mmCIF file of C-alpha atoms in Angstrom:
data_model
loop_
_atom_site.group_PDB
_atom_site.id
_atom_site.type_symbol
_atom_site.label_atom_id
_atom_site.label_comp_id
_atom_site.label_asym_id
_atom_site.label_seq_id
_atom_site.Cartn_x
_atom_site.Cartn_y
_atom_site.Cartn_z
ATOM 1 C CA UNK O 813 -12.129 32.888 16.492
ATOM 2 C CA UNK O 814 -14.449 30.706 18.502
ATOM 3 C CA UNK O 815 -16.899 30.524 15.546
ATOM 4 C CA UNK O 816 -14.178 29.167 13.292
ATOM 5 C CA UNK O 817 -13.267 26.346 15.706
ATOM 6 C CA UNK O 818 -16.855 25.336 16.149
ATOM 7 C CA UNK O 819 -17.731 25.459 12.451
ATOM 8 C CA UNK O 820 -18.659 22.472 10.357
ATOM 9 C CA UNK O 821 -15.741 23.074 7.994
ATOM 10 C CA UNK O 822 -13.266 22.965 10.891
ATOM 11 C CA UNK O 823 -14.610 19.602 12.068
ATOM 12 C CA UNK O 824 -14.349 18.097 8.606
ATOM 13 C CA UNK O 825 -10.907 19.615 8.075
ATOM 14 C CA UNK O 826 -9.712 18.112 11.355
ATOM 15 C CA UNK O 827 -11.122 14.711 10.334
ATOM 16 C CA UNK O 828 -9.300 14.883 6.992
ATOM 17 C CA UNK O 829 -6.083 15.956 8.708
ATOM 18 C CA UNK O 830 -6.169 13.087 11.251
ATOM 19 C CA UNK O 831 -7.012 10.591 8.510
ATOM 20 C CA UNK O 832 -4.071 11.826 6.419
ATOM 21 C CA UNK O 833 -1.848 11.640 9.496
ATOM 22 C CA UNK O 834 -2.930 8.026 10.030
ATOM 23 C CA UNK O 835 -2.146 7.270 6.398
ATOM 24 C CA UNK O 836 1.261 8.884 6.751
ATOM 25 C CA UNK O 837 2.078 6.950 9.945
ATOM 26 C CA UNK O 838 0.975 3.699 8.333
ATOM 27 C CA UNK O 839 3.064 4.321 5.233
ATOM 28 C CA UNK O 840 6.146 5.064 7.342
ATOM 29 C CA UNK O 841 5.780 2.212 9.824
ATOM 30 C CA UNK O 842 3.501 -0.419 8.176
ATOM 31 C CA UNK O 843 2.206 -1.048 11.688
ATOM 32 C CA UNK O 844 -1.377 -2.373 11.369
ATOM 33 C CA UNK O 845 -2.774 -0.420 14.331
ATOM 34 C CA UNK O 846 -1.953 2.785 12.452
ATOM 35 C CA UNK O 847 -4.953 2.215 10.231
ATOM 36 C CA UNK O 848 -6.083 5.701 9.127
ATOM 37 C CA UNK O 849 -9.612 4.972 10.349
ATOM 38 C CA UNK O 850 -8.443 3.926 13.809
ATOM 39 C CA UNK O 851 -5.929 6.780 14.149
ATOM 40 C CA UNK O 852 -8.454 9.397 13.031
ATOM 41 C CA UNK O 853 -11.154 7.965 15.319
ATOM 42 C CA UNK O 854 -8.938 7.885 18.422
ATOM 43 C CA UNK O 855 -7.510 11.359 17.764
ATOM 44 C CA UNK O 856 -10.989 12.819 17.263
ATOM 45 C CA UNK O 857 -12.195 11.125 20.454
ATOM 46 C CA UNK O 858 -9.210 12.623 22.258
ATOM 47 C CA UNK O 859 -9.975 16.036 20.788
ATOM 48 C CA UNK O 860 -13.610 15.840 21.923
ATOM 49 C CA UNK O 861 -12.623 14.813 25.466
ATOM 50 C CA UNK O 862 -9.687 17.220 25.910
ATOM 51 C CA UNK O 863 -11.231 20.290 24.257
ATOM 52 C CA UNK O 864 -14.577 19.450 25.965
ATOM 53 C CA UNK O 865 -16.455 19.618 22.673
ATOM 54 C CA UNK O 866 -20.137 18.790 22.759
ATOM 55 C CA UNK O 867 -20.452 15.288 21.307
ATOM 56 C CA UNK O 868 -23.783 15.808 19.549
ATOM 57 C CA UNK O 869 -22.799 19.111 17.969
ATOM 58 C CA UNK O 870 -19.577 17.600 16.742
ATOM 59 C CA UNK O 871 -21.300 14.568 15.210
ATOM 60 C CA UNK O 872 -23.788 16.875 13.503
ATOM 61 C CA UNK O 873 -20.804 18.768 12.087
ATOM 62 C CA UNK O 874 -19.516 15.513 10.639
ATOM 63 C CA UNK O 875 -22.893 14.535 9.193
ATOM 64 C CA UNK O 876 -21.637 15.711 5.795
ATOM 65 C CA UNK O 877 -19.234 12.766 5.827
ATOM 66 C CA UNK O 878 -21.733 10.331 7.327
ATOM 67 C CA UNK O 879 -24.191 11.162 4.547
ATOM 68 C CA UNK O 880 -22.071 9.224 2.050
ATOM 69 C CA UNK O 881 -22.332 5.867 3.850
ATOM 70 C CA UNK O 882 -25.505 4.820 2.009
ATOM 71 C CA UNK O 883 -24.378 5.858 -1.495
ATOM 72 C CA UNK O 884 -21.058 4.207 -0.708
ATOM 73 C CA UNK O 885 -22.644 0.780 -0.195
ATOM 74 C CA UNK O 886 -24.587 1.333 -3.457
ATOM 75 C CA UNK O 887 -21.274 2.176 -5.183
ATOM 76 C CA UNK O 888 -19.897 -1.246 -4.278
ATOM 77 C CA UNK O 889 -21.650 -2.334 -7.481
ATOM 78 C CA UNK O 890 -18.745 -0.686 -9.355
ATOM 79 C CA UNK O 891 -15.829 -2.824 -8.044
ATOM 80 C CA UNK O 892 -18.093 -5.903 -8.119
ATOM 81 C CA UNK O 893 -18.978 -5.203 -11.764
ATOM 82 C CA UNK O 894 -15.302 -4.856 -12.660
ATOM 83 C CA UNK O 895 -14.593 -8.326 -11.256
ATOM 84 C CA UNK O 896 -17.858 -9.955 -12.271
ATOM 85 C CA UNK O 897 -16.242 -12.846 -14.198
ATOM 86 C CA UNK O 898 -14.152 -13.837 -11.206
ATOM 87 C CA UNK O 899 -17.068 -13.556 -8.819
ATOM 88 C CA UNK O 900 -19.223 -15.766 -11.040
ATOM 89 C CA UNK O 901 -16.432 -18.333 -11.056
ATOM 90 C CA UNK O 902 -16.092 -18.336 -7.259
ATOM 91 C CA UNK O 903 -19.734 -17.795 -6.334
ATOM 92 C CA UNK O 904 -20.007 -21.129 -4.487
ATOM 93 C CA UNK O 905 -16.997 -20.664 -2.154
ATOM 94 C CA UNK O 906 -18.110 -17.052 -1.571
ATOM 95 C CA UNK O 907 -21.589 -18.177 -0.508
ATOM 96 C CA UNK O 908 -20.324 -21.044 1.638
ATOM 97 C CA UNK O 909 -17.745 -18.767 3.281
ATOM 98 C CA UNK O 910 -20.353 -16.093 4.025
ATOM 99 C CA UNK O 911 -22.728 -18.584 5.643
ATOM 100 C CA UNK O 912 -19.863 -20.018 7.703
ATOM 101 C CA UNK O 913 -18.795 -16.482 8.658
ATOM 102 C CA UNK O 914 -22.257 -15.545 9.896
ATOM 103 C CA UNK O 915 -22.768 -18.870 11.713
ATOM 104 C CA UNK O 916 -19.374 -18.901 13.450
ATOM 105 C CA UNK O 917 -19.819 -15.314 14.617
ATOM 106 C CA UNK O 918 -23.231 -16.080 16.140
ATOM 107 C CA UNK O 919 -21.946 -19.312 17.696
ATOM 108 C CA UNK O 920 -18.865 -17.619 19.174
ATOM 109 C CA UNK O 921 -20.986 -14.839 20.705
ATOM 110 C CA UNK O 922 -23.386 -17.365 22.235
ATOM 111 C CA UNK O 923 -20.676 -19.557 23.767
ATOM 112 C CA UNK O 924 -18.467 -16.692 24.980
ATOM 113 C CA UNK O 925 -21.376 -14.662 26.363
ATOM 114 C CA UNK O 926 -22.494 -17.650 28.442
ATOM 115 C CA UNK O 927 -18.950 -18.257 29.639
ATOM 116 C CA UNK O 928 -18.484 -14.590 30.581
ATOM 117 C CA UNK O 929 -21.953 -14.335 32.162
ATOM 118 C CA UNK O 930 -23.070 -11.530 29.885
ATOM 119 C CA UNK O 931 -26.582 -10.122 30.322
ATOM 120 C CA UNK O 932 -29.245 -11.371 27.907
ATOM 121 C CA UNK O 933 -29.913 -7.900 26.441
ATOM 122 C CA UNK O 934 -26.209 -7.397 25.785
ATOM 123 C CA UNK O 935 -25.955 -10.828 24.182
ATOM 124 C CA UNK O 936 -28.715 -10.010 21.712
ATOM 125 C CA UNK O 937 -27.145 -6.633 21.003
ATOM 126 C CA UNK O 938 -23.822 -8.218 20.052
ATOM 127 C CA UNK O 939 -25.221 -11.256 18.234
ATOM 128 C CA UNK O 940 -25.585 -9.719 14.728
ATOM 129 C CA UNK O 941 -22.180 -7.979 14.856
ATOM 130 C CA UNK O 942 -20.834 -9.775 11.745
ATOM 131 C CA UNK O 943 -23.421 -8.119 9.527
ATOM 132 C CA UNK O 944 -23.433 -4.614 8.123
ATOM 133 C CA UNK O 945 -24.880 -1.882 10.426
ATOM 134 C CA UNK O 946 -28.431 -1.522 8.974
ATOM 135 C CA UNK O 947 -29.038 -5.297 9.092
ATOM 136 C CA UNK O 948 -27.435 -5.582 12.529
ATOM 137 C CA UNK O 949 -29.713 -2.884 13.963
ATOM 138 C CA UNK O 950 -32.814 -4.563 12.587
ATOM 139 C CA UNK O 951 -31.826 -8.026 13.863
ATOM 140 C CA UNK O 952 -30.837 -6.688 17.282
ATOM 141 C CA UNK O 953 -34.157 -4.869 17.708
ATOM 142 C CA UNK O 954 -36.131 -7.946 16.670
ATOM 143 C CA UNK O 955 -34.323 -10.013 19.311
ATOM 144 C CA UNK O 956 -34.651 -7.359 22.012
ATOM 145 C CA UNK O 957 -31.133 -5.959 21.960
ATOM 146 C CA UNK O 958 -30.020 -2.383 22.614
ATOM 147 C CA UNK O 959 -29.592 -0.397 19.414
ATOM 148 C CA UNK O 960 -26.723 1.766 20.629
ATOM 149 C CA UNK O 961 -24.686 -1.225 21.835
ATOM 150 C CA UNK O 962 -25.231 -2.940 18.484
ATOM 151 C CA UNK O 963 -23.962 0.064 16.537
ATOM 152 C CA UNK O 964 -20.955 0.352 18.842
ATOM 153 C CA UNK O 965 -20.056 -3.355 18.613
ATOM 154 C CA UNK O 966 -20.501 -3.484 14.836
ATOM 155 C CA UNK O 967 -18.116 -0.551 14.451
ATOM 156 C CA UNK O 968 -15.643 -2.001 16.966
ATOM 157 C CA UNK O 969 -15.758 -5.392 15.241
ATOM 158 C CA UNK O 970 -15.271 -3.816 11.832
ATOM 159 C CA UNK O 971 -12.321 -1.686 12.887
ATOM 160 C CA UNK O 972 -10.654 -4.448 14.934
ATOM 161 C CA UNK O 973 -11.256 -6.994 12.165
ATOM 162 C CA UNK O 974 -9.742 -4.701 9.563
ATOM 163 C CA UNK O 975 -6.656 -4.440 11.777
ATOM 164 C CA UNK O 976 -6.428 -8.093 12.954
ATOM 165 C CA UNK O 977 -7.290 -9.990 9.758
ATOM 166 C CA UNK O 978 -4.548 -8.394 7.596
ATOM 167 C CA UNK O 979 -2.115 -9.272 10.415
ATOM 168 C CA UNK O 980 -3.131 -12.962 10.278
ATOM 169 C CA UNK O 981 -2.918 -12.870 6.490
ATOM 170 C CA UNK O 982 0.630 -11.593 6.806
ATOM 171 C CA UNK O 983 1.616 -14.182 9.452
ATOM 172 C CA UNK O 984 0.365 -17.060 7.328
ATOM 173 C CA UNK O 985 1.660 -15.430 4.162
ATOM 174 C CA UNK O 986 -1.738 -15.666 2.439
ATOM 175 C CA UNK O 987 -1.808 -13.885 -0.910
ATOM 176 C CA UNK O 988 -4.899 -15.466 -2.478
ATOM 177 C CA UNK O 989 -7.358 -12.598 -3.161
ATOM 178 C CA UNK O 990 -10.264 -14.984 -2.583
ATOM 179 C CA UNK O 991 -9.142 -15.732 0.989
ATOM 180 C CA UNK O 992 -8.216 -12.085 1.661
ATOM 181 C CA UNK O 993 -11.620 -10.883 0.446
ATOM 182 C CA UNK O 994 -13.578 -13.559 2.287
ATOM 183 C CA UNK O 995 -11.633 -13.150 5.529
ATOM 184 C CA UNK O 996 -12.199 -9.397 5.586
ATOM 185 C CA UNK O 997 -15.719 -9.280 4.145
ATOM 186 C CA UNK O 998 -17.193 -11.860 6.516
ATOM 187 C CA UNK O 999 -15.595 -10.544 9.715
ATOM 188 C CA UNK O 1000 -15.482 -6.794 9.296
ATOM 189 C CA UNK O 1001 -18.031 -5.852 6.617
ATOM 190 C CA UNK O 1002 -17.617 -2.478 4.954
ATOM 191 C CA UNK O 1003 -14.495 -1.409 6.853
ATOM 192 C CA UNK O 1004 -12.946 -4.775 5.967
ATOM 193 C CA UNK O 1005 -13.986 -4.259 2.357
ATOM 194 C CA UNK O 1006 -12.260 -0.881 2.366
ATOM 195 C CA UNK O 1007 -9.104 -2.583 3.634
ATOM 196 C CA UNK O 1008 -9.460 -5.401 1.072
ATOM 197 C CA UNK O 1009 -9.839 -2.862 -1.761
ATOM 198 C CA UNK O 1010 -6.667 -1.221 -0.533
ATOM 199 C CA UNK O 1011 -4.798 -4.545 -0.613
ATOM 200 C CA UNK O 1012 -6.078 -5.879 -3.935
ATOM 201 C CA UNK O 1013 -8.962 -4.866 -6.250
ATOM 202 C CA UNK O 1014 -10.118 -8.464 -6.690
ATOM 203 C CA UNK O 1015 -10.096 -9.070 -2.927
ATOM 204 C CA UNK O 1016 -12.107 -5.872 -2.517
ATOM 205 C CA UNK O 1017 -14.826 -6.960 -4.920
ATOM 206 C CA UNK O 1018 -15.053 -10.406 -3.300
ATOM 207 C CA UNK O 1019 -15.241 -8.779 0.118
ATOM 208 C CA UNK O 1020 -18.085 -6.551 -1.117
ATOM 209 C CA UNK O 1021 -20.070 -9.598 -2.199
ATOM 210 C CA UNK O 1022 -19.234 -11.470 1.024
ATOM 211 C CA UNK O 1023 -20.452 -8.474 3.070
ATOM 212 C CA UNK O 1024 -23.874 -8.702 1.414
ATOM 213 C CA UNK O 1025 -24.194 -12.477 1.795
ATOM 214 C CA UNK O 1026 -22.960 -12.455 5.410
ATOM 215 C CA UNK O 1027 -25.535 -9.795 6.289
ATOM 216 C CA UNK O 1028 -28.381 -11.718 4.673
ATOM 217 C CA UNK O 1029 -27.229 -15.017 6.245
ATOM 218 C CA UNK O 1030 -27.150 -13.363 9.692
ATOM 219 C CA UNK O 1031 -30.679 -11.998 9.234
ATOM 220 C CA UNK O 1032 -31.996 -15.441 8.194
ATOM 221 C CA UNK O 1033 -30.250 -17.239 11.068
ATOM 222 C CA UNK O 1034 -31.624 -14.695 13.547
ATOM 223 C CA UNK O 1035 -35.149 -15.744 12.556
ATOM 224 C CA UNK O 1036 -34.442 -19.177 14.083
ATOM 225 C CA UNK O 1037 -33.028 -17.770 17.322
ATOM 226 C CA UNK O 1038 -36.368 -16.240 18.248
ATOM 227 C CA UNK J 37 -20.998 17.899 -15.511
ATOM 228 C CA UNK J 38 -19.897 14.281 -15.805
ATOM 229 C CA UNK J 39 -19.136 13.958 -12.089
ATOM 230 C CA UNK J 40 -22.405 15.693 -11.155
ATOM 231 C CA UNK J 41 -24.285 13.204 -13.322
ATOM 232 C CA UNK J 42 -22.478 10.277 -11.703
ATOM 233 C CA UNK J 43 -23.268 11.541 -8.212
ATOM 234 C CA UNK J 44 -26.890 11.919 -9.298
ATOM 235 C CA UNK J 45 -27.081 8.347 -10.648
ATOM 236 C CA UNK J 46 -25.587 6.861 -7.474
ATOM 237 C CA UNK J 47 -27.910 8.874 -5.221
ATOM 238 C CA UNK J 48 -30.838 7.896 -7.462
ATOM 239 C CA UNK J 49 -30.111 4.185 -6.982
ATOM 240 C CA UNK J 50 -29.689 4.768 -3.247
ATOM 241 C CA UNK J 51 -33.132 6.398 -3.085
ATOM 242 C CA UNK J 52 -34.667 3.677 -5.294
ATOM 243 C CA UNK J 53 -33.187 1.027 -2.996
ATOM 244 C CA UNK J 54 -34.641 2.733 0.089
ATOM 245 C CA UNK J 55 -38.053 2.923 -1.618
ATOM 246 C CA UNK J 56 -37.921 -0.739 -2.566
ATOM 247 C CA UNK J 57 -36.951 -1.667 1.014
ATOM 248 C CA UNK J 58 -39.963 0.235 2.316
ATOM 249 C CA UNK J 59 -42.228 -1.518 -0.168
ATOM 250 C CA UNK J 60 -40.908 -4.963 0.789
ATOM 251 C CA UNK J 61 -41.379 -4.140 4.447
ATOM 252 C CA UNK J 62 -45.018 -3.162 3.789
ATOM 253 C CA UNK J 63 -45.762 -6.407 1.971
ATOM 254 C CA UNK J 64 -43.668 -8.787 4.127
ATOM 255 C CA UNK J 65 -43.273 -7.208 7.586
ATOM 256 C CA UNK J 66 -40.919 -9.920 8.879
ATOM 257 C CA UNK J 67 -38.455 -9.711 5.984
ATOM 258 C CA UNK J 68 -35.749 -7.103 6.245
ATOM 259 C CA UNK J 69 -33.263 -6.203 3.527
ATOM 260 C CA UNK J 70 -31.518 -2.818 3.862
ATOM 261 C CA UNK J 71 -32.249 -0.268 1.141
ATOM 262 C CA UNK J 72 -28.543 0.291 0.501
ATOM 263 C CA UNK J 73 -28.027 -3.365 -0.387
ATOM 264 C CA UNK J 74 -31.129 -3.327 -2.620
ATOM 265 C CA UNK J 75 -29.797 -0.161 -4.287
ATOM 266 C CA UNK J 76 -26.488 -1.878 -4.890
ATOM 267 C CA UNK J 77 -28.321 -4.887 -6.322
ATOM 268 C CA UNK J 78 -30.342 -2.669 -8.675
ATOM 269 C CA UNK J 79 -27.254 -0.805 -9.865
ATOM 270 C CA UNK J 80 -25.407 -4.087 -10.380
ATOM 271 C CA UNK J 81 -28.391 -5.397 -12.344
ATOM 272 C CA UNK J 82 -28.489 -2.496 -14.821
ATOM 273 C CA UNK J 83 -24.702 -2.635 -15.188
ATOM 274 C CA UNK J 84 -24.524 -6.408 -15.641
ATOM 275 C CA UNK J 85 -27.355 -6.504 -18.170
ATOM 276 C CA UNK J 86 -25.713 -3.703 -20.155
ATOM 277 C CA UNK J 87 -28.642 -1.298 -19.664
ATOM 278 C CA UNK J 88 -26.114 1.239 -18.388
ATOM 279 C CA UNK J 89 -22.400 1.523 -19.166
ATOM 280 C CA UNK J 90 -19.944 1.236 -16.287
ATOM 281 C CA UNK J 91 -18.358 4.581 -17.178
ATOM 282 C CA UNK J 92 -21.637 6.316 -16.230
ATOM 283 C CA UNK J 93 -20.763 5.724 -12.551
ATOM 284 C CA UNK J 94 -17.120 4.665 -12.631
ATOM 285 C CA UNK J 95 -15.281 7.777 -11.349
ATOM 286 C CA UNK J 96 -17.551 8.612 -8.424
ATOM 287 C CA UNK J 97 -18.208 4.944 -7.575
ATOM 288 C CA UNK J 98 -14.491 4.201 -7.563
ATOM 289 C CA UNK J 99 -13.675 7.333 -5.564
ATOM 290 C CA UNK J 100 -16.216 6.419 -2.871
ATOM 291 C CA UNK J 101 -15.278 2.738 -2.663
ATOM 292 C CA UNK J 102 -11.493 3.203 -2.655
ATOM 293 C CA UNK J 103 -11.732 5.804 0.138
ATOM 294 C CA UNK J 104 -14.435 3.932 2.004
ATOM 295 C CA UNK J 105 -12.769 3.832 5.427
ATOM 296 C CA UNK J 106 -12.784 7.629 5.660
ATOM 297 C CA UNK J 107 -16.572 7.790 5.554
ATOM 298 C CA UNK J 108 -16.833 5.519 8.597
ATOM 299 C CA UNK J 109 -15.057 7.954 10.907
ATOM 300 C CA UNK J 110 -18.231 9.696 12.223
ATOM 301 C CA UNK J 111 -19.841 6.316 12.992
ATOM 302 C CA UNK J 112 -16.677 5.139 14.744
ATOM 303 C CA UNK J 113 -16.367 8.357 16.780
ATOM 304 C CA UNK J 114 -19.995 8.006 17.886
ATOM 305 C CA UNK J 115 -19.003 4.885 19.873
ATOM 306 C CA UNK J 116 -17.802 7.421 22.466
ATOM 307 C CA UNK J 117 -21.425 8.423 22.957
ATOM 308 C CA UNK J 118 -22.196 4.949 24.266
ATOM 309 C CA UNK J 119 -19.166 4.867 26.557
ATOM 310 C CA UNK J 120 -21.352 4.789 29.692
ATOM 311 C CA UNK J 121 -23.461 1.930 28.375
ATOM 312 C CA UNK J 122 -20.398 -0.022 27.316
ATOM 313 C CA UNK J 123 -18.201 0.702 30.333
ATOM 314 C CA UNK J 124 -19.422 -2.074 32.630
ATOM 315 C CA UNK J 125 -19.033 -4.836 30.080
ATOM 316 C CA UNK J 126 -16.360 -3.324 27.866
ATOM 317 C CA UNK J 127 -13.639 -5.913 28.489
ATOM 318 C CA UNK J 128 -16.093 -8.790 28.063
ATOM 319 C CA UNK J 129 -17.380 -7.373 24.782
ATOM 320 C CA UNK J 130 -13.836 -6.814 23.589
ATOM 321 C CA UNK J 131 -12.907 -10.445 24.366
ATOM 322 C CA UNK J 132 -15.993 -11.675 22.498
ATOM 323 C CA UNK J 133 -15.219 -9.502 19.474
ATOM 324 C CA UNK J 134 -11.558 -10.488 19.212
ATOM 325 C CA UNK J 135 -12.105 -14.232 19.791
ATOM 326 C CA UNK J 136 -15.012 -14.400 17.364
ATOM 327 C CA UNK J 137 -13.040 -12.570 14.651
ATOM 328 C CA UNK J 138 -10.249 -15.155 15.069
ATOM 329 C CA UNK J 139 -12.680 -18.076 15.052
ATOM 330 C CA UNK J 140 -14.674 -16.782 12.054
ATOM 331 C CA UNK J 141 -11.558 -15.991 10.054
ATOM 332 C CA UNK J 142 -10.084 -19.472 10.456
ATOM 333 C CA UNK J 143 -13.362 -21.275 9.826
ATOM 334 C CA UNK J 144 -14.146 -19.146 6.738
ATOM 335 C CA UNK J 145 -10.656 -19.773 5.327
ATOM 336 C CA UNK J 146 -11.035 -23.507 6.000
ATOM 337 C CA UNK J 147 -14.461 -23.790 4.380
ATOM 338 C CA UNK J 148 -13.543 -21.652 1.354
ATOM 339 C CA UNK J 149 -10.505 -23.886 0.700
ATOM 340 C CA UNK J 150 -12.625 -27.005 1.237
ATOM 341 C CA UNK J 151 -15.304 -25.785 -1.195
ATOM 342 C CA UNK J 152 -12.666 -25.004 -3.816
ATOM 343 C CA UNK J 153 -11.209 -28.494 -3.408
ATOM 344 C CA UNK J 154 -14.604 -30.207 -3.690
ATOM 345 C CA UNK J 155 -15.518 -28.048 -6.680
ATOM 346 C CA UNK J 156 -12.289 -29.078 -8.390
ATOM 347 C CA UNK J 157 -13.025 -32.749 -7.720
ATOM 348 C CA UNK J 158 -16.538 -32.441 -9.129
ATOM 349 C CA UNK J 159 -15.540 -30.508 -12.187
ATOM 350 C CA UNK J 160 -12.716 -32.819 -13.207
ATOM 351 C CA UNK J 161 -14.855 -35.828 -14.226
ATOM 352 C CA UNK J 162 -17.085 -33.510 -16.269
ATOM 353 C CA UNK J 163 -14.173 -32.154 -18.265
ATOM 354 C CA UNK J 164 -12.809 -35.606 -18.955
ATOM 355 C CA UNK J 165 -15.583 -38.235 -19.050
ATOM 356 C CA UNK J 166 -13.106 -41.071 -19.723
ATOM 357 C CA UNK J 167 -11.036 -40.454 -16.647
#
């Protein structure tokens, strides 16, 4: 029995179950915090803590899922290709929005970190949070940040952004796929893009492009912070 | 067989992207572009230039991108691993994240609308030179 519970298949099955549960709760309630990603993450964290599962073993069990992150970013070429005409038409606002997204994120971190008296190393770890994980890690290490904190903040930003931004969009009754895609892509990268794709295919493709530009803009701006 | 081929093509572009990233890093050590983004760029290039038909990657590419959030669960769960590191400054970091998302979102929306407006103004005289 014990072998079954600690098997890789059980871990992945549990992840699928919690994700489906999140999807079900969201469908029933339409409450933004019931995002399947957030629900599944919190439930799995609870499971690890309550059942006293070894964190590293469990993450290794889930590596089958993690493996797809790279190919997934590559696959973004598919929704982008499907909307290529629209993206060509809006390329200027997409680029401007991405640069503004990267700049405002860096500026906000700088100002708030000073105001909250955050340590220098933490500041540099959080600074590239608007960009996608691989770029953020590279930028953070160049500046002297802590890799683990960067990964954690990028994920937290992405998940929170994908929950908060759709809420703002609803409050202000914004239906323009360009704004939806830009708002999600620049603030919460790939997780935001997933949310945008869920809301509207055009918004998803725009978000995918914005994610790339925001990441590159962050990396370029970081060169001047040195 | 079709799905297997599509998975192969996507993984191939992922590997090509990683190789290209390594090459760029060797030539220009200070420049960093992630391999995944280069892979996406390469795939987009062959699709946009018509060297490869979209249906060669459509099913698998669409499956992965429409269910994207699911694949982020392991990364999100791993935040727990850094709980000790984060603990002392957790509230501060949370404030920074939430405020900067708000700030970025409003500024991005503002600038996108502004760019659209300016673009419209510029394009109008071109369409109608007598105006």
